[in-house]
Structures are given as structure tokens and as C-alpha cells.
Amino acid sequence: MNDPHLPLSLLEAKVPRHVAFIMDGNGRWAKQRGLPRSFGHASGARRVRSLVEHAIDRDIPFVTLFAFSSENWRRPLEEVSTLMSLFVLYLEKEVKDMNVNGVRLKVIGDLSRFDARLQKLIAQAEAVTAHNTRVTVTVAANFGGRWDLVQAMTRWQAAHADQPAAEMSEDALKPFLSMAYAPDPDLLVRTGGESRVSNFLLWQLAYTEMYFTDVLWPDFSPEQFDRALAWFVKTDRRFGGVSQKVST
Ligand code: IPE
Ligand code: IPE
Ligand code: MG
């Protein structure tokens, strides 16, 4: 816990195990500066590293980043290409340091739509970092929450061909969801001013605390991250029950 921007007592009180980010606002960040959108994406990609390092400092074991949604193919071809190139660059550049920092990388989403080179890089990066245990960083790429539910049901059915659909329960389906290896997010942070989920982790966000900020993703600093954590500390998670907080 180096360089704390928050009193330790607050942080130790309630550290989320899993923080998920919807990294939004790259395009507007660039526009504000009179730059092409691609500059916003490049700047946004550079942000990721300091935030992952900050999660390590804060002892947060799971960090998930929404990088490309199943609907983002609707963008101009040039922008999609930029995003793919940045993803390739990120995988090529960061994997070595991920091993130094104890980062296990996971990529979730329908990867079959990516070109063969990118698919291979993803598989290699996952394999090379699989043994790391400090933090699991999941990148959601060509991911959609609805896609995840459908693929989980399809895979459940293939694994239980002799069973009727009535046998499918929440517990039965869970192992087939893309994020079966992680606890559900405790905290969702969406930058860029919109208060929507945009088809991110629909199942897993059922009881997640949601923090929406106007800050644009390329400006989202470790200090901003701490603000979200401080907000999270104050939430009262009831999970459908009654408050456990002692009122004073
Ligand atoms: C988020 O920034 C990055 C992706 C969705 C890939 P945007 O590109 O959505 O930025 P805005 O929302 O247009 O500002
Ligand atoms: C959500 O951002 C997806 C990612 C951050 C990858 P969008 O910019 O695509 O979301 P909408 O279109 O504003 O809902
Ligand atoms: Mg956006």
C-alpha cells in the first residue's frame, strides 16, 4: 500500500476484491483538444498501466477493463483498426512487465472475430502470465453481456445433452460464464459521463456498486481511482437484506 491518497483506516475498512471499468470518453477527450479520435484511444490505452499498478498498491486482486464492446464494430472501419492496433501494441509491450508485476492476464469476449495474429497474441499473453497471482487483469474485447449469457447457455446445453433445460439453474450456469474464475465486481467505474451499462457484464453486475464520473478516461488518474474507492467505502451493500451498519 504505497503512496496512499486516502487514510489507510478508510481503505482497510473495505477494499473491493474486483473493480470493473467502462473506459469511456476517449473520443471526446481528443475532440476537446482538436485531435483525431485515435489520439484519445492511444492516450486512454496509456492510462491502463498506472491504474493496474494502483490496484496492486491497493491490494485489489481483480481488475476488469471494457476495451471493445460487441457493438463497437458499428464504428468507422478506420477507428476499429486503430483500436485493434492498440490492443496488439498493448499485448506486445506490456506482457514482460506483467510478469514482473505479478499480473495474470485474461481476455474475455467472442475472440473468433479477431484476425489470427491477434488471437495468437492473446493466447500467448494469457499463457505466459497464467502463473501470476498478485492481480488478475481481464480485458473484455468484442464482449457483450448478452453474448456471454447466450454462449454460457449453449455450452451448458452441449455439456448436458441428456438433461432438460429445466435442470439449468443459476449455480449450474455460473461455471460457463466468461468470468467464472472471478468474484462478481464489487465496484463498477464508468468514466465519460454516461450512466449506463452498455451491454457490459450483465449477470455479474447484479449487486455491484456503480460509480459514474464525468472525468474522461484519458484523464482518469490513480487519484480519481482513489475517489471511487472512497465512495465505495461509504456504500451500504444490503444484497436484498437489511443494513448491517450500526447507526450512530
Ligand atoms: C471509449 O471511448 C473507448 C471505446 C469504446 C473503445 P469512446 O471512443 O467511446 O469515447 P467517446 O464516448 O466517443 O468520447
Ligand atoms: C462502452 O462505451 C464500451 C466500452 C467502453 C468499450 P461506448 O462508448 O461504446 O458506449 P455507448 O455507445 O455510449 O453506450
Ligand atoms: Mg463512448
mmCIF file with all atom_site columns, C-alpha atoms in Angstrom, residues 38-148:
data_model
loop_
_atom_site.group_PDB
_atom_site.id
_atom_site.type_symbol
_atom_site.label_atom_id
_atom_site.label_alt_id
_atom_site.label_comp_id
_atom_site.label_asym_id
_atom_site.label_entity_id
_atom_site.label_seq_id
_atom_site.pdbx_PDB_ins_code
_atom_site.Cartn_x
_atom_site.Cartn_y
_atom_site.Cartn_z
_atom_site.occupancy
_atom_site.B_iso_or_equiv
_atom_site.pdbx_formal_charge
_atom_site.auth_seq_id
_atom_site.auth_comp_id
_atom_site.auth_asym_id
_atom_site.auth_atom_id
_atom_site.pdbx_PDB_model_num
ATOM 1   C CA . SER A 1 38  ? -7.288  7.839   -32.430 1.00 0.00 ? 38  SER A CA 1
ATOM 2   C CA . PHE A 1 39  ? -5.191  10.115  -30.193 1.00 0.00 ? 39  PHE A CA 1
ATOM 3   C CA . GLY A 1 40  ? -7.806  9.732   -27.488 1.00 0.00 ? 40  GLY A CA 1
ATOM 4   C CA . HIS A 1 41  ? -7.651  5.961   -27.756 1.00 0.00 ? 41  HIS A CA 1
ATOM 5   C CA . ALA A 1 42  ? -3.835  5.958   -27.617 1.00 0.00 ? 42  ALA A CA 1
ATOM 6   C CA . SER A 1 43  ? -3.917  8.206   -24.583 1.00 0.00 ? 43  SER A CA 1
ATOM 7   C CA . GLY A 1 44  ? -6.585  6.035   -22.966 1.00 0.00 ? 44  GLY A CA 1
ATOM 8   C CA . ALA A 1 45  ? -4.547  2.884   -23.543 1.00 0.00 ? 45  ALA A CA 1
ATOM 9   C CA . ARG A 1 46  ? -1.566  4.508   -21.805 1.00 0.00 ? 46  ARG A CA 1
ATOM 10  C CA . ARG A 1 47  ? -3.742  5.101   -18.716 1.00 0.00 ? 47  ARG A CA 1
ATOM 11  C CA . VAL A 1 48  ? -4.291  1.422   -18.091 1.00 0.00 ? 48  VAL A CA 1
ATOM 12  C CA . ARG A 1 49  ? -0.876  0.607   -16.732 1.00 0.00 ? 49  ARG A CA 1
ATOM 13  C CA . SER A 1 50  ? -0.847  3.176   -13.911 1.00 0.00 ? 50  SER A CA 1
ATOM 14  C CA . LEU A 1 51  ? -4.333  2.091   -12.849 1.00 0.00 ? 51  LEU A CA 1
ATOM 15  C CA . VAL A 1 52  ? -3.363  -1.585  -12.739 1.00 0.00 ? 52  VAL A CA 1
ATOM 16  C CA . GLU A 1 53  ? -0.290  -0.650  -10.681 1.00 0.00 ? 53  GLU A CA 1
ATOM 17  C CA . HIS A 1 54  ? -2.530  1.348   -8.392  1.00 0.00 ? 54  HIS A CA 1
ATOM 18  C CA . ALA A 1 55  ? -4.860  -1.622  -7.966  1.00 0.00 ? 55  ALA A CA 1
ATOM 19  C CA . ILE A 1 56  ? -1.815  -3.671  -6.924  1.00 0.00 ? 56  ILE A CA 1
ATOM 20  C CA . ASP A 1 57  ? -0.863  -0.968  -4.380  1.00 0.00 ? 57  ASP A CA 1
ATOM 21  C CA . ARG A 1 58  ? -4.391  -1.100  -3.024  1.00 0.00 ? 58  ARG A CA 1
ATOM 22  C CA . ASP A 1 59  ? -4.432  -4.913  -2.818  1.00 0.00 ? 59  ASP A CA 1
ATOM 23  C CA . ILE A 1 60  ? -7.304  -5.266  -5.265  1.00 0.00 ? 60  ILE A CA 1
ATOM 24  C CA . PRO A 1 61  ? -6.965  -8.757  -6.756  1.00 0.00 ? 61  PRO A CA 1
ATOM 25  C CA . PHE A 1 62  ? -9.273  -8.424  -9.795  1.00 0.00 ? 62  PHE A CA 1
ATOM 26  C CA . VAL A 1 63  ? -9.420  -5.568  -12.312 1.00 0.00 ? 63  VAL A CA 1
ATOM 27  C CA . THR A 1 64  ? -11.590 -5.784  -15.426 1.00 0.00 ? 64  THR A CA 1
ATOM 28  C CA . LEU A 1 65  ? -11.466 -3.361  -18.352 1.00 0.00 ? 65  LEU A CA 1
ATOM 29  C CA . PHE A 1 66  ? -14.121 -2.967  -21.040 1.00 0.00 ? 66  PHE A CA 1
ATOM 30  C CA . ALA A 1 67  ? -11.972 -2.291  -24.103 1.00 0.00 ? 67  ALA A CA 1
ATOM 31  C CA . PHE A 1 68  ? -14.241 -3.088  -27.040 1.00 0.00 ? 68  PHE A CA 1
ATOM 32  C CA . SER A 1 69  ? -17.923 -3.969  -26.983 1.00 0.00 ? 69  SER A CA 1
ATOM 33  C CA . SER A 1 70  ? -19.730 -6.280  -29.374 1.00 0.00 ? 70  SER A CA 1
ATOM 34  C CA . GLU A 1 71  ? -21.451 -3.130  -30.659 1.00 0.00 ? 71  GLU A CA 1
ATOM 35  C CA . ASN A 1 72  ? -18.251 -1.151  -31.253 1.00 0.00 ? 72  ASN A CA 1
ATOM 36  C CA . TRP A 1 73  ? -17.935 -2.757  -34.723 1.00 0.00 ? 73  TRP A CA 1
ATOM 37  C CA . ARG A 1 74  ? -20.506 -0.124  -35.713 1.00 0.00 ? 74  ARG A CA 1
ATOM 38  C CA . ARG A 1 75  ? -17.745 2.486   -35.668 1.00 0.00 ? 75  ARG A CA 1
ATOM 39  C CA . PRO A 1 76  ? -15.925 3.608   -38.821 1.00 0.00 ? 76  PRO A CA 1
ATOM 40  C CA . LEU A 1 77  ? -13.511 0.959   -40.091 1.00 0.00 ? 77  LEU A CA 1
ATOM 41  C CA . GLU A 1 78  ? -10.552 3.271   -39.501 1.00 0.00 ? 78  GLU A CA 1
ATOM 42  C CA . GLU A 1 79  ? -11.406 3.657   -35.826 1.00 0.00 ? 79  GLU A CA 1
ATOM 43  C CA . VAL A 1 80  ? -11.912 -0.096  -35.381 1.00 0.00 ? 80  VAL A CA 1
ATOM 44  C CA . SER A 1 81  ? -8.479  -0.665  -36.970 1.00 0.00 ? 81  SER A CA 1
ATOM 45  C CA . THR A 1 82  ? -6.887  1.845   -34.596 1.00 0.00 ? 82  THR A CA 1
ATOM 46  C CA . LEU A 1 83  ? -8.415  0.070   -31.608 1.00 0.00 ? 83  LEU A CA 1
ATOM 47  C CA . MET A 1 84  ? -7.198  -3.322  -32.841 1.00 0.00 ? 84  MET A CA 1
ATOM 48  C CA . SER A 1 85  ? -3.678  -1.973  -33.431 1.00 0.00 ? 85  SER A CA 1
ATOM 49  C CA . LEU A 1 86  ? -3.597  -0.510  -29.925 1.00 0.00 ? 86  LEU A CA 1
ATOM 50  C CA . PHE A 1 87  ? -4.676  -3.843  -28.497 1.00 0.00 ? 87  PHE A CA 1
ATOM 51  C CA . VAL A 1 88  ? -1.860  -5.598  -30.386 1.00 0.00 ? 88  VAL A CA 1
ATOM 52  C CA . LEU A 1 89  ? 0.616   -2.967  -29.187 1.00 0.00 ? 89  LEU A CA 1
ATOM 53  C CA . TYR A 1 90  ? -0.568  -3.337  -25.590 1.00 0.00 ? 90  TYR A CA 1
ATOM 54  C CA . LEU A 1 91  ? -0.135  -7.110  -25.695 1.00 0.00 ? 91  LEU A CA 1
ATOM 55  C CA . GLU A 1 92  ? 3.301   -6.861  -27.316 1.00 0.00 ? 92  GLU A CA 1
ATOM 56  C CA . LYS A 1 93  ? 4.570   -4.152  -24.993 1.00 0.00 ? 93  LYS A CA 1
ATOM 57  C CA . GLU A 1 94  ? 3.137   -4.979  -21.607 1.00 0.00 ? 94  GLU A CA 1
ATOM 58  C CA . VAL A 1 95  ? 3.422   -8.736  -21.189 1.00 0.00 ? 95  VAL A CA 1
ATOM 59  C CA . LYS A 1 96  ? 7.028   -8.675  -19.951 1.00 0.00 ? 96  LYS A CA 1
ATOM 60  C CA . ASP A 1 97  ? 6.183   -6.139  -17.249 1.00 0.00 ? 97  ASP A CA 1
ATOM 61  C CA . MET A 1 98  ? 3.028   -8.031  -16.364 1.00 0.00 ? 98  MET A CA 1
ATOM 62  C CA . ASN A 1 99  ? 5.249   -10.896 -15.289 1.00 0.00 ? 99  ASN A CA 1
ATOM 63  C CA . VAL A 1 100 ? 7.430   -8.533  -13.241 1.00 0.00 ? 100 VAL A CA 1
ATOM 64  C CA . ASN A 1 101 ? 4.343   -7.092  -11.534 1.00 0.00 ? 101 ASN A CA 1
ATOM 65  C CA . GLY A 1 102 ? 2.576   -10.409 -10.952 1.00 0.00 ? 102 GLY A CA 1
ATOM 66  C CA . VAL A 1 103 ? -0.256  -9.675  -13.389 1.00 0.00 ? 103 VAL A CA 1
ATOM 67  C CA . ARG A 1 104 ? -2.306  -12.571 -14.734 1.00 0.00 ? 104 ARG A CA 1
ATOM 68  C CA . LEU A 1 105 ? -3.970  -11.501 -17.994 1.00 0.00 ? 105 LEU A CA 1
ATOM 69  C CA . LYS A 1 106 ? -7.320  -12.823 -19.150 1.00 0.00 ? 106 LYS A CA 1
ATOM 70  C CA . VAL A 1 107 ? -9.227  -11.775 -22.242 1.00 0.00 ? 107 VAL A CA 1
ATOM 71  C CA . ILE A 1 108 ? -12.971 -12.380 -22.468 1.00 0.00 ? 108 ILE A CA 1
ATOM 72  C CA . GLY A 1 109 ? -15.329 -11.935 -25.406 1.00 0.00 ? 109 GLY A CA 1
ATOM 73  C CA . ASP A 1 110 ? -16.005 -13.514 -28.768 1.00 0.00 ? 110 ASP A CA 1
ATOM 74  C CA . LEU A 1 111 ? -12.412 -13.639 -29.974 1.00 0.00 ? 111 LEU A CA 1
ATOM 75  C CA . SER A 1 112 ? -13.281 -15.545 -33.151 1.00 0.00 ? 112 SER A CA 1
ATOM 76  C CA . ARG A 1 113 ? -13.945 -12.275 -34.960 1.00 0.00 ? 113 ARG A CA 1
ATOM 77  C CA . PHE A 1 114 ? -10.368 -11.039 -34.440 1.00 0.00 ? 114 PHE A CA 1
ATOM 78  C CA . ASP A 1 115 ? -7.664  -11.726 -37.000 1.00 0.00 ? 115 ASP A CA 1
ATOM 79  C CA . ALA A 1 116 ? -5.448  -14.773 -36.481 1.00 0.00 ? 116 ALA A CA 1
ATOM 80  C CA . ARG A 1 117 ? -2.419  -12.748 -35.388 1.00 0.00 ? 117 ARG A CA 1
ATOM 81  C CA . LEU A 1 118 ? -4.355  -11.011 -32.620 1.00 0.00 ? 118 LEU A CA 1
ATOM 82  C CA . GLN A 1 119 ? -5.927  -14.274 -31.479 1.00 0.00 ? 119 GLN A CA 1
ATOM 83  C CA . LYS A 1 120 ? -2.475  -15.841 -31.248 1.00 0.00 ? 120 LYS A CA 1
ATOM 84  C CA . LEU A 1 121 ? -1.055  -12.875 -29.301 1.00 0.00 ? 121 LEU A CA 1
ATOM 85  C CA . ILE A 1 122 ? -3.952  -13.094 -26.846 1.00 0.00 ? 122 ILE A CA 1
ATOM 86  C CA . ALA A 1 123 ? -3.447  -16.822 -26.303 1.00 0.00 ? 123 ALA A CA 1
ATOM 87  C CA . GLN A 1 124 ? 0.304   -16.318 -25.816 1.00 0.00 ? 124 GLN A CA 1
ATOM 88  C CA . ALA A 1 125 ? -0.153  -13.430 -23.362 1.00 0.00 ? 125 ALA A CA 1
ATOM 89  C CA . GLU A 1 126 ? -2.626  -15.457 -21.325 1.00 0.00 ? 126 GLU A CA 1
ATOM 90  C CA . ALA A 1 127 ? -0.347  -18.500 -21.275 1.00 0.00 ? 127 ALA A CA 1
ATOM 91  C CA . VAL A 1 128 ? 2.791   -16.549 -20.364 1.00 0.00 ? 128 VAL A CA 1
ATOM 92  C CA . THR A 1 129 ? 1.092   -14.756 -17.444 1.00 0.00 ? 129 THR A CA 1
ATOM 93  C CA . ALA A 1 130 ? -1.108  -17.638 -16.246 1.00 0.00 ? 130 ALA A CA 1
ATOM 94  C CA . HIS A 1 131 ? 1.052   -18.381 -13.204 1.00 0.00 ? 131 HIS A CA 1
ATOM 95  C CA . ASN A 1 132 ? 0.935   -14.824 -11.786 1.00 0.00 ? 132 ASN A CA 1
ATOM 96  C CA . THR A 1 133 ? -1.081  -14.301 -8.615  1.00 0.00 ? 133 THR A CA 1
ATOM 97  C CA . ARG A 1 134 ? -0.970  -10.643 -7.499  1.00 0.00 ? 134 ARG A CA 1
ATOM 98  C CA . VAL A 1 135 ? -3.737  -9.304  -9.703  1.00 0.00 ? 135 VAL A CA 1
ATOM 99  C CA . THR A 1 136 ? -5.910  -10.727 -12.451 1.00 0.00 ? 136 THR A CA 1
ATOM 100 C CA . VAL A 1 137 ? -6.462  -8.172  -15.195 1.00 0.00 ? 137 VAL A CA 1
ATOM 101 C CA . THR A 1 138 ? -9.297  -9.082  -17.526 1.00 0.00 ? 138 THR A CA 1
ATOM 102 C CA . VAL A 1 139 ? -9.675  -7.253  -20.823 1.00 0.00 ? 139 VAL A CA 1
ATOM 103 C CA . ALA A 1 140 ? -13.171 -7.521  -22.302 1.00 0.00 ? 140 ALA A CA 1
ATOM 104 C CA . ALA A 1 141 ? -12.780 -7.419  -26.092 1.00 0.00 ? 141 ALA A CA 1
ATOM 105 C CA . ASN A 1 142 ? -15.634 -7.965  -28.527 1.00 0.00 ? 142 ASN A CA 1
ATOM 106 C CA . PHE A 1 143 ? -17.552 -8.625  -25.357 1.00 0.00 ? 143 PHE A CA 1
ATOM 107 C CA . GLY A 1 144 ? -21.269 -8.238  -24.733 1.00 0.00 ? 144 GLY A CA 1
ATOM 108 C CA . GLY A 1 145 ? -23.171 -9.254  -21.620 1.00 0.00 ? 145 GLY A CA 1
ATOM 109 C CA . ARG A 1 146 ? -25.945 -10.729 -23.747 1.00 0.00 ? 146 ARG A CA 1
ATOM 110 C CA . TRP A 1 147 ? -23.444 -12.695 -25.813 1.00 0.00 ? 147 TRP A CA 1
ATOM 111 C CA . ASP A 1 148 ? -21.962 -14.063 -22.586 1.00 0.00 ? 148 ASP A CA 1
#
